[in-house]
Amino acid sequence: MAGAAVLDALRAAVGAAHVRVDDDLSAYEVDWRKRYRGRALAVVRPASTAEVAAVVRACGASGTPIVTQGGNTGLVGASIPDPSGTQVVLSLTRMNRVRAIDAANLTMTTDAGCVLQAAQEAAESQGLLLALSLAAEGSCTIGGNLATNAGGTQVLRYGNAREQCLGLEVVTAAGEIWDGLSGLRKDNTGYALRDLYIGSEGTLGVITAATLKLHPQPVARCTALAALPTLDAAVALLQLAQAGLGAALTGFEVMGRQALALVRAHFPQRAQALPPAEWTVLLEQSDSESAAHAQAAFETLLEVALTRGLISDAAVASSAAQSKAMWHVRESIPLAQAAQGPNIKHDISLPISAITRFVTATDAALLRSFPGVRLVNFGHLGDGNLHYNVQPPDGVEAAAYLQAHETAVNKLVYDSVDAHAGSISAEHGIGALKRDELAQRKSPVALAQMRAIKRALDPQNLLNPGRLL
Amino acid sequence: MAGAAVLDALRAAVGAAHVRVDDDLSAYEVDWRKRYRGRALAVVRPASTAEVAAVVRACGASGTPIVTQGGNTGLVGASIPDPSGTQVVLSLTRMNRVRAIDAANLTMTTDAGCVLQAAQEAAESQGLLLALSLAAEGSCTIGGNLATNAGGTQVLRYGNAREQCLGLEVVTAAGEIWDGLSGLRKDNTGYALRDLYIGSEGTLGVITAATLKLHPQPVARCTALAALPTLDAAVALLQLAQAGLGAALTGFEVMGRQALALVRAHFPQRAQALPPAEWTVLLEQSDSESAAHAQAAFETLLEVALTRGLISDAAVASSAAQSKAMWHVRESIPLAQAAQGPNIKHDISLPISAITRFVTATDAALLRSFPGVRLVNFGHLGDGNLHYNVQPPDGVEAAAYLQAHETAVNKLVYDSVDAHAGSISAEHGIGALKRDELAQRKSPVALAQMRAIKRALDPQNLLNPGRLL
């Protein structure tokens, strides 16, 4: 089928108005960090699962590759077409409904294109909690969250996107619809197809809907900050908090001195409750009794930590507004980094028991090999997930520095991650950005199995080719 | 390779002493419910992952099918050889070590053949909790728990075996070793091979080790019983408890009148704290403060439930011994059933919002079609998981009744499960027992994908052929 014939088939599938070829398509062709700029044969915007299936069949008949896209907030170039102009972008943003909320079952079912925040708000309107929360929640979609197995700030208690999901609806590479939507918490009837599609970054099928777990809204959410002299002390505080607060501990974020210094420099209006320290931790507690109960538990915990010399200072939020302000500072770190200029980001995870050794060894090695770089380090310590970012030295031209050194910096960091039994992609995925790293670093046995699965489920290699594998 | 040559190759792989052919092999050839009686070519008992790989390669070279077996406590005939005498039983019981506990990372790594209770005790000895608990824990193994994605009594809070597992070591069908052991809570580097192997019942690879999540031991565990007039009231109590206790609610078991009557009849010495009721619920709370705090929370909750008319009576355990006694009664139900004689078991799950409708409709239909049958109903209501068992009418010869009616009873129950969007296997798996049901009832699109994956990962169909698919 020639290009024109494919477009005709796509128009027949979704209606001519929803096959875009002529306008400015940059919203679909450029990722939000502006590292990837592709060119699409067309952007197709189906309105239903049946239309998605028709699109996939039309592309299959013509051998046209498909790049599925949700909110286009990905960080690894997994949802941007390549520059060839031969790939169709399948945008799911018109499929944005909350299909149903089953309060008694604590589940909700949404279209894949439903924006995460809209899903959160729909749950909240019934007094329920969708416990997936990340920086991009105002524009990322449930389908994208699942395709990348998104993480975020509440994984410590509720797990990744994978653990939030009970069932999927998927259009297969053959254009068939698998209705695997399910509100069941136990279902051992065969292979974990759901989990295979989750995290497969659009390479095995097109997720069109999902059933997600909900929880009762906690009665109170309360945060606290603690200042610590070392990262080891932060790990010790985590253990103390997990033992003392149990499942009420829903957040444990760590922020390095440089990270908060950047926020001070770029957002001086955002008051920081504690003075600068080597490490600052934000703890969040979700309580089913009362705010007073949560605050009292924090105070008990932090007093013990002070007595043991783990922390040098602490502040417990005494209102929802104070909690929000503490989170606001934490969430400002990536924005402050962006304002500061280009830098080299590493979304990595380590066993929590290895984090201090990793940071000590890697910081030292980087400073030896790249004198003057600044290490902007923050992340979800409770999950072992660091955003371990490297900023060029003061006074050098950042873009040129990155061009000269990014590959070597990455190699040093990822070698150290491997040496400490960590992961080179904690929560952002592989996409185009880390595909070559994955091919070099992942176990050959695992890669062979992944490739066999890809061939089995997408024998024409039409779904997001060149990403992940 | 002829039979003798395979045996030679197996002896070379694991040592002659660990290839059993002549003795009484019934411990490996008969399942514990004694529904499946097979005959093995040999029972091979490797001592290491390398030996497992050598066994798989030897079997692959000779086209010999492999049935992997752990503690042989399965309920669906998934780990018993067929009667042909051509299948090798690969028993992992010699690989029973706890390899490591990483307290700071809250993880443990064990061999697949490690008995669940031994793993629980190893964790407990360091003040940590392995939160997987089921009736067979004294003899089932971690590998079997993962191969079947075992459930049990704490899924409500901690999830199934799948959610307890961070990493696996697997010998592939080609006899290669995949070292996917990982202590990482976030790791998005490719397809979820771990989750694919979990629940695949030995048909895709041989799990040889696993890294499992641990939790701090709760300060106190406390149980309560409540008597309820209807199943709807039990669902309402569940919602109330989830909202009021949050993640401290770690168990919510339901027991029907007939189930507890059987315990009274067969174990009169086991005191039941509440008089007979249509439904009795056992609630368990795990508290990170104190037993007194947990008891107070239970009392508040149960008072509200009484005031609302949800429950007619309640008892809160005031000691660990009383909690244990309450659990003991719950755990005696399957034993009382066994003592009563043969019955037809259904391990099913439903959306919690559909459970009452399901039970009402199915009870009525069964009593219409099979007058006099007794419905022995209990299970993990918090997970939507019922053990919905059907006992022959009083005075009939049970074995003959089952032979005459089991197929029709199953059809009625499973049709009703399908009509209520449930699962025909909540936590026991498919194995040989439900293979034909699965083929008839599962979505053809899902079955096609599962078969494609099976062909991709086990092209010779040597791993547990004839089970699951």
Coordinates of N, CA and C in Angstrom, one line a residue, chain A residues 34 36 92 104 109 159 163 198 216 222 225 229 232 243 266 271 298 307 323 399 428-429 431 465:
Chain A
K34 N 12.7 18.5 24.4 CA 13.2 18.9 23.1 C 14.6 18.3 22.7
Y36 N 14.3 15.2 21.1 CA 13.9 14.3 20.0 C 13.0 15.1 19.1
L92 N -3.7 9.1 21.6 CA -4.9 8.6 22.3 C -5.6 9.7 23.1
A104 N -17.5 0.3 45.8 CA -17.5 -0.8 46.7 C -16.3 -1.8 46.4
T109 N -12.2 2.5 36.1 CA -11.7 2.1 34.8 C -11.7 3.4 33.9
G159 N 3.3 1.4 45.6 CA 3.9 0.7 44.4 C 3.9 1.6 43.1
E163 N 1.7 -1.8 40.0 CA 1.0 -2.3 41.2 C -0.4 -1.6 41.4
I198 N 2.4 -3.7 30.6 CA 2.9 -2.6 31.4 C 4.4 -2.5 31.3
P216 N -9.3 4.2 50.2 CA -10.0 5.3 50.9 C -9.1 6.5 51.0
C222 N 0.2 14.6 56.3 CA 1.1 15.5 57.0 C 2.5 15.3 56.6
L225 N 10.1 17.8 57.7 CA 11.4 17.9 57.1 C 12.4 17.6 58.1
P229 N 23.3 15.1 58.4 CA 24.7 15.4 58.0 C 25.2 14.4 56.9
D232 N 24.1 8.3 54.9 CA 23.9 7.1 55.8 C 22.8 7.4 56.8
A243 N 9.8 1.4 60.5 CA 9.4 0.6 61.7 C 8.4 1.4 62.5
H266 N 17.0 30.2 42.3 CA 16.1 30.5 41.2 C 14.7 30.8 41.7
A271 N 9.9 29.9 50.5 CA 10.5 29.8 51.8 C 10.9 28.3 52.1
F298 N 4.9 11.9 64.1 CA 6.2 12.5 63.6 C 7.1 13.0 64.7
T307 N 17.8 12.3 69.2 CA 18.5 11.7 70.4 C 19.6 10.8 69.8
S323 N 2.3 21.8 54.7 CA 2.7 20.5 54.0 C 2.9 20.8 52.5
A399 N 26.3 23.9 26.9 CA 26.0 23.0 25.8 C 27.3 22.4 25.2
H428 N 11.9 6.1 34.4 CA 11.6 6.8 33.1 C 11.5 5.9 31.9
G429 N 12.1 4.7 32.0 CA 12.0 3.8 30.9 C 13.3 3.9 30.0
G431 N 13.1 3.7 26.0 CA 12.8 4.5 24.8 C 13.9 4.5 23.8
P465 N 8.9 0.6 16.6 CA 10.2 -0.1 16.3 C 11.4 0.9 16.7

